[in-house]
PDB file of C-alpha atoms in Angstrom:
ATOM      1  CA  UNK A 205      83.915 -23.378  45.098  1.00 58.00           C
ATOM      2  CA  UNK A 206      82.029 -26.165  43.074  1.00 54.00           C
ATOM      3  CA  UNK A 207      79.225 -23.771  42.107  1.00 57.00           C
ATOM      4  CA  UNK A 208      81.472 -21.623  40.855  1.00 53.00           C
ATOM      5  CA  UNK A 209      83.362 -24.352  38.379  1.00 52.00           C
ATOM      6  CA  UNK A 210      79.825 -25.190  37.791  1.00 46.00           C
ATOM      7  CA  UNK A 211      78.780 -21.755  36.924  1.00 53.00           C
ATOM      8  CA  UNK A 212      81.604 -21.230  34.393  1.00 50.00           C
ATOM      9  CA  UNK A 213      81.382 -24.500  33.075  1.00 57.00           C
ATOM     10  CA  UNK A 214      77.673 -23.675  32.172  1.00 54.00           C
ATOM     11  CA  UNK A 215      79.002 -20.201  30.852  1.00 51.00           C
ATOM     12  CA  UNK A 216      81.410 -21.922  28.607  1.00 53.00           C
ATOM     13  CA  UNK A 217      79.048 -24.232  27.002  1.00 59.00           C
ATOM     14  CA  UNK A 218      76.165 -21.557  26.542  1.00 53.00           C
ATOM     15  CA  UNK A 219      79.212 -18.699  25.337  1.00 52.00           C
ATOM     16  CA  UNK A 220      80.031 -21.463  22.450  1.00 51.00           C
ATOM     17  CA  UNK A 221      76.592 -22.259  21.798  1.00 49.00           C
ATOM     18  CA  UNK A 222      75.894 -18.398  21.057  1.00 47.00           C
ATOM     19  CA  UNK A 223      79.301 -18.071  18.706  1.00 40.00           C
ATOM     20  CA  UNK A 224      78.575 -21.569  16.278  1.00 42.00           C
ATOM     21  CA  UNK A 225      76.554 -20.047  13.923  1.00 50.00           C
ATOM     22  CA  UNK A 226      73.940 -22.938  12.593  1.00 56.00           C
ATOM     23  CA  UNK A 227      72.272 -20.355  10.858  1.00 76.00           C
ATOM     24  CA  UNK A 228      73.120 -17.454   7.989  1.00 91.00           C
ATOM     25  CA  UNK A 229      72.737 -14.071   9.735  1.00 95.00           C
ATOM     26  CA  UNK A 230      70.200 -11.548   7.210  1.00 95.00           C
ATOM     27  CA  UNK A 231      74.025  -9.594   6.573  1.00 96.00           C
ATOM     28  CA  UNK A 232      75.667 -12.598   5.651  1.00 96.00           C
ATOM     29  CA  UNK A 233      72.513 -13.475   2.984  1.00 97.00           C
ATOM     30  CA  UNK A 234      72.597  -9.838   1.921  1.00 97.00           C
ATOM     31  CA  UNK A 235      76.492 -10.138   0.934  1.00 97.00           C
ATOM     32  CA  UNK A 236      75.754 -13.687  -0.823  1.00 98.00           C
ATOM     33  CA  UNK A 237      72.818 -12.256  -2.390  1.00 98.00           C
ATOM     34  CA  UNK A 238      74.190  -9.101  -3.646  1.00 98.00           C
ATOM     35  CA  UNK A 239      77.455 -11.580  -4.699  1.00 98.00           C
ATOM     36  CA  UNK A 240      75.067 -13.546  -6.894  1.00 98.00           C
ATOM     37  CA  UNK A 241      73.396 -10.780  -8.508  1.00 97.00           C
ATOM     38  CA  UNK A 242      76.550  -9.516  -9.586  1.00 96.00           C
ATOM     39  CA  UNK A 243      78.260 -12.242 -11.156  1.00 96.00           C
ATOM     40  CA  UNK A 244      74.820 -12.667 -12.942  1.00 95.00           C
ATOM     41  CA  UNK A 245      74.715  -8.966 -13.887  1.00 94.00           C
ATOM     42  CA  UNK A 246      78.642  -9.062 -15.049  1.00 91.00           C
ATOM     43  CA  UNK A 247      77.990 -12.583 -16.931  1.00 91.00           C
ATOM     44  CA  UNK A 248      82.129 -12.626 -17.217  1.00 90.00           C
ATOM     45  CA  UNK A 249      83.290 -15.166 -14.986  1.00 94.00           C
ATOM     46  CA  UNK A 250      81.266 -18.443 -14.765  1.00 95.00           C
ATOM     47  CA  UNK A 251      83.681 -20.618 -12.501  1.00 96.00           C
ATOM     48  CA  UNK A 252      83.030 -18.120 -10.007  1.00 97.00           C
ATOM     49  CA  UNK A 253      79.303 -18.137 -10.695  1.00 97.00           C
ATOM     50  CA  UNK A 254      79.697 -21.589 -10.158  1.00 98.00           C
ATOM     51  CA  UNK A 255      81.227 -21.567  -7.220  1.00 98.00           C
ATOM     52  CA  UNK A 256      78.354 -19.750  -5.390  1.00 98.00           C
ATOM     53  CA  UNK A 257      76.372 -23.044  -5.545  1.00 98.00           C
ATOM     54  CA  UNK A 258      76.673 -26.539  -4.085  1.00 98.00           C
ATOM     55  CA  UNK A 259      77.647 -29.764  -5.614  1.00 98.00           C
ATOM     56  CA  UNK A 260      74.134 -31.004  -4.851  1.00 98.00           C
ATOM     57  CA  UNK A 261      72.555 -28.163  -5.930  1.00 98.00           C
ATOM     58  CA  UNK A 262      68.963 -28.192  -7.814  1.00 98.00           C
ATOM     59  CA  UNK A 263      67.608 -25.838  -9.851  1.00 98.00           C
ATOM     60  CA  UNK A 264      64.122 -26.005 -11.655  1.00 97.00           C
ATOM     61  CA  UNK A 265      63.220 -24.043 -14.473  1.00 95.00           C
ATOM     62  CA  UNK A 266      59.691 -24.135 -13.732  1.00 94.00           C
ATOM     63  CA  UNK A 267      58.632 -22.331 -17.501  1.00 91.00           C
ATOM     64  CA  UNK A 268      61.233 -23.978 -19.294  1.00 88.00           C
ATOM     65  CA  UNK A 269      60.281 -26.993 -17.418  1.00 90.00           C
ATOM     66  CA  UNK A 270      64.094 -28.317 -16.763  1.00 92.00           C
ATOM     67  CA  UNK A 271      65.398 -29.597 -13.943  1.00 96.00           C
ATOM     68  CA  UNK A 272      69.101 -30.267 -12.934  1.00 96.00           C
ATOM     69  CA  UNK A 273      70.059 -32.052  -9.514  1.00 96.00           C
ATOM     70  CA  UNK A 274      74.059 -31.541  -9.358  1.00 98.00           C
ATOM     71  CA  UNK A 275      76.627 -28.465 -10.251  1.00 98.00           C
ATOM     72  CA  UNK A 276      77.637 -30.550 -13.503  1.00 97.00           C
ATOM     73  CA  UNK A 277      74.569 -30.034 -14.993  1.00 97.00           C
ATOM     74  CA  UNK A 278      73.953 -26.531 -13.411  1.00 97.00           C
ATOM     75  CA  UNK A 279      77.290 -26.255 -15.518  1.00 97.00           C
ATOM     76  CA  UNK A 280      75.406 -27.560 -18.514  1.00 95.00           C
ATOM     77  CA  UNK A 281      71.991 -25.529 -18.677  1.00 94.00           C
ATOM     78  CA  UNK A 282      73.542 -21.927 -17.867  1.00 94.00           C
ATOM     79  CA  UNK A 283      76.786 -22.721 -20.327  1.00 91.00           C
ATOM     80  CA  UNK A 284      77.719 -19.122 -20.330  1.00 90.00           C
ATOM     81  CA  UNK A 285      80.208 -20.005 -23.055  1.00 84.00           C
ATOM     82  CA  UNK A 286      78.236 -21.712 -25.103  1.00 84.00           C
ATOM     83  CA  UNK A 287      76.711 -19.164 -27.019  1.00 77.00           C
ATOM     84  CA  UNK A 288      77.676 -14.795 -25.561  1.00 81.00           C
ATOM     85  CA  UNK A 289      74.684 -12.782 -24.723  1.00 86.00           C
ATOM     86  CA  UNK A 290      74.986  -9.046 -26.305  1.00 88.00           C
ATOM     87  CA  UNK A 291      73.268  -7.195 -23.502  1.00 89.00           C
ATOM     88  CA  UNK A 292      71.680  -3.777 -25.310  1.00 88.00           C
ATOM     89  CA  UNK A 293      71.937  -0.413 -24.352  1.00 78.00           C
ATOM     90  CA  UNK A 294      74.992  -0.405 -22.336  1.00 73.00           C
ATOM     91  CA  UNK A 295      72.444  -2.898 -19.473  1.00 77.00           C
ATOM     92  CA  UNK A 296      73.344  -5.197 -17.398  1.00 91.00           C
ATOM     93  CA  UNK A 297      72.223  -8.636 -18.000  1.00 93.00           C
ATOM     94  CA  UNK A 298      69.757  -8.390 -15.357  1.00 95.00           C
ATOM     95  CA  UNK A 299      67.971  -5.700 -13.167  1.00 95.00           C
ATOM     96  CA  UNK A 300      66.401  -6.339  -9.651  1.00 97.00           C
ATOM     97  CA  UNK A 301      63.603  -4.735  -8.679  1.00 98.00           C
ATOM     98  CA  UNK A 302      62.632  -6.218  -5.505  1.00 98.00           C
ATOM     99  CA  UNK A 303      64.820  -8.596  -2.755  1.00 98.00           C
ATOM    100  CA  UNK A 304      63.115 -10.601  -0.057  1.00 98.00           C
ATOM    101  CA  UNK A 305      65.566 -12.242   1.975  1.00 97.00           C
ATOM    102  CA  UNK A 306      64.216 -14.833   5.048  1.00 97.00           C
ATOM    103  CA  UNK A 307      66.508 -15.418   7.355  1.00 96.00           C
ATOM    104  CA  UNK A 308      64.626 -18.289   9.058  1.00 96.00           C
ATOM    105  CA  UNK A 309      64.012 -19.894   5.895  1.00 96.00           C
ATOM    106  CA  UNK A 310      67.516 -19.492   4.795  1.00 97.00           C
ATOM    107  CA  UNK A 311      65.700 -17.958   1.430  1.00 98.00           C
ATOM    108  CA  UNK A 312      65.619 -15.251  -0.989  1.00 98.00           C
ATOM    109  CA  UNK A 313      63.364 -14.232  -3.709  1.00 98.00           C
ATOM    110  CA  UNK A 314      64.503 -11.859  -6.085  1.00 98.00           C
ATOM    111  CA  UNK A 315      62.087 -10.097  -8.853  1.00 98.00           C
ATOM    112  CA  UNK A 316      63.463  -8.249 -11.655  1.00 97.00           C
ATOM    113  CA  UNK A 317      63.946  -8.374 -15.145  1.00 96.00           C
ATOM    114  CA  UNK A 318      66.136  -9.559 -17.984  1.00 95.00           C
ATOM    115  CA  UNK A 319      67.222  -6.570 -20.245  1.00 94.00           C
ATOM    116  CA  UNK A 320      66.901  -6.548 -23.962  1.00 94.00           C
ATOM    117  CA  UNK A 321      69.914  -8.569 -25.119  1.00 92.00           C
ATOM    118  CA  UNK A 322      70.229 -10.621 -28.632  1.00 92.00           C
ATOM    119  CA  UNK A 323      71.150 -13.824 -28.246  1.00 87.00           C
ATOM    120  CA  UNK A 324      71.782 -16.594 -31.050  1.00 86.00           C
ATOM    121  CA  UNK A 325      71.363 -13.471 -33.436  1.00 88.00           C
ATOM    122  CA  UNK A 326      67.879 -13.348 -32.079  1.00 89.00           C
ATOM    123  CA  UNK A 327      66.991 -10.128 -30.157  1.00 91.00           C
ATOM    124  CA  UNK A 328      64.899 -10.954 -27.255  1.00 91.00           C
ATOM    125  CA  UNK A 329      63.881  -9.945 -23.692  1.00 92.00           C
ATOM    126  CA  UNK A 330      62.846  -7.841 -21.502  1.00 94.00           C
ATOM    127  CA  UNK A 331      61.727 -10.482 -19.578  1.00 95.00           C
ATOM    128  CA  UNK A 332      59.979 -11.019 -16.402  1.00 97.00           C
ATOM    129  CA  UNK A 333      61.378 -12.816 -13.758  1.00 97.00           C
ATOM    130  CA  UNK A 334      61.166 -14.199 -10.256  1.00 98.00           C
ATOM    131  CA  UNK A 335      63.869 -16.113  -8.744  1.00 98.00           C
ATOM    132  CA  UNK A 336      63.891 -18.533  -5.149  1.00 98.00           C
ATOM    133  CA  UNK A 337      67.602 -18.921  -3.831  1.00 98.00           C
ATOM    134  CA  UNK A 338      67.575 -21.469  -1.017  1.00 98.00           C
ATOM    135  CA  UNK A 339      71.496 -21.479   1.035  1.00 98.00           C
ATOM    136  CA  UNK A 340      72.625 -24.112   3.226  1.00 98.00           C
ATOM    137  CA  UNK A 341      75.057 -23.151   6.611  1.00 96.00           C
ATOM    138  CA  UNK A 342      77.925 -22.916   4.302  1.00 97.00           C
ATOM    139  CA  UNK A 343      76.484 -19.979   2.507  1.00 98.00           C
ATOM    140  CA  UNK A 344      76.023 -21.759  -0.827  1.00 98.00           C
ATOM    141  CA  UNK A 345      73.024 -22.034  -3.127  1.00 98.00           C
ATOM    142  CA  UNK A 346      71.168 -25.424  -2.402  1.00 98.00           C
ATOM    143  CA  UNK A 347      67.761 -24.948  -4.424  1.00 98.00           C
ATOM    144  CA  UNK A 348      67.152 -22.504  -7.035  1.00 98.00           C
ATOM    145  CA  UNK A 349      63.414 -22.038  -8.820  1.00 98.00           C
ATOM    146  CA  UNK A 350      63.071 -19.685 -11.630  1.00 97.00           C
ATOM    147  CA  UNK A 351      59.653 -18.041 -13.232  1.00 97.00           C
ATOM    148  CA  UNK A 352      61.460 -17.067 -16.343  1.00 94.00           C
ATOM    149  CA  UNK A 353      58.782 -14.773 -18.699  1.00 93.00           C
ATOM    150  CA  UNK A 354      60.087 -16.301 -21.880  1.00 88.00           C
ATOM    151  CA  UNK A 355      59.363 -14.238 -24.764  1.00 86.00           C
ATOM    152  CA  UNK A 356      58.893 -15.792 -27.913  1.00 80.00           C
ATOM    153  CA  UNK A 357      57.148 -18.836 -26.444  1.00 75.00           C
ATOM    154  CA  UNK A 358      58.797 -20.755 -29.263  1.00 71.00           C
ATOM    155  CA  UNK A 359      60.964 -21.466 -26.040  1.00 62.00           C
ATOM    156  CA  UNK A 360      58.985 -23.163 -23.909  1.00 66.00           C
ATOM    157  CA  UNK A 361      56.156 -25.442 -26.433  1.00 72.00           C
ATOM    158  CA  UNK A 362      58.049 -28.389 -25.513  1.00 73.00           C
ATOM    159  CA  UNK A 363      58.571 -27.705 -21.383  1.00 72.00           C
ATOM    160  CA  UNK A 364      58.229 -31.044 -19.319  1.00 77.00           C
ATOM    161  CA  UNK A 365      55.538 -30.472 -16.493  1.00 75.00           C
ATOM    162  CA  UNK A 366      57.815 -30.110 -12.919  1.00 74.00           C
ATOM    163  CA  UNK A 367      53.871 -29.941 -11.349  1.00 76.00           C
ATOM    164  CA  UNK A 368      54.546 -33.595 -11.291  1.00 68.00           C
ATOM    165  CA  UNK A 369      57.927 -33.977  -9.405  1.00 67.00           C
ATOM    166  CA  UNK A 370      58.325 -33.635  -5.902  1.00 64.00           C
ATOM    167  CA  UNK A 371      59.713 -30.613  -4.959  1.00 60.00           C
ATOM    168  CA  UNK A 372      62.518 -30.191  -2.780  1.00 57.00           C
TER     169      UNK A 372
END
């Protein structure tokens, strides 16, 4: 009798060990990713953009060289309302050409592009990019690094060197 309340006592513990997830599963990072891509793509609702990442989130620009360390001033750089991006030829605002997701790094990289669009009455873009999107257990952006081709690079004479910060 006592090695059986032993054995199910050991089943319990190693049944709810198996079902707390510590971890994101690779479908759980595909739906976040693919939720992030869209709300980029759309560009329409930035509260809900927002919302994807965490309060302590940090994102580094690494071309632009800017770095923000909280959601208030993720808020700030992006500023979607600021100043609307015409996307040309019907686009969306960005293309992916290639996702990497790591489950055991908790990771993606995406690689794509930013269509043509005019911005500021200037028309710019495509441009280049690669994107890191690091999630924490909660399923919400943590650390975000962006290789941004900036074209004119009018936009980037005056980028602050991130080579000489720690990174996260």
């Amino acid at each position: 009798m006592f090695t059986r309340i032993v054995f199910l006592i050991l089943l319990l513990q190693l049944t709810s060990c198996v079902s707390t997830p510590t971890e994101l599963n690779h479908s759980r990072l595909t739906k976040l990713t693919e939720d992030y891509i869209k709300a980029y793509q759309a560009r329409s609702d930035f509260q809900y953009f927002l919302s994807l990442y965490a309060e302590s989130v940090v994102l580094e620009d690494m071309m632009y060289g800017h770095k923000v360390q909280n959601k208030r001033q993720l808020a700030s750089f992006f500023n979607w309302d600021k100043e609307p991006i015409k996307v040309l030829d019907s686009n969306k605002t960005i293309s992916i050409e290639q996702t990497i997701i790591s489950v055991e790094e908790q990771t993606v990289v995406l690689r794509g592009q930013f269509n043509p669009f005019v911005y500021g009455g200037e028309s710019l873009g495509p441009w280049r990019f690669t994107t890191v999107l690091r999630f924490n257990r909660q399923g919400l952006i943590i650390y975000q690094q962006d290789w941004i081709n900036y074209f004119p690079r009018s936009f980037v004479t005056n980028a602050s060197n991130l080579n000489m910060q720690k990174v996260r």
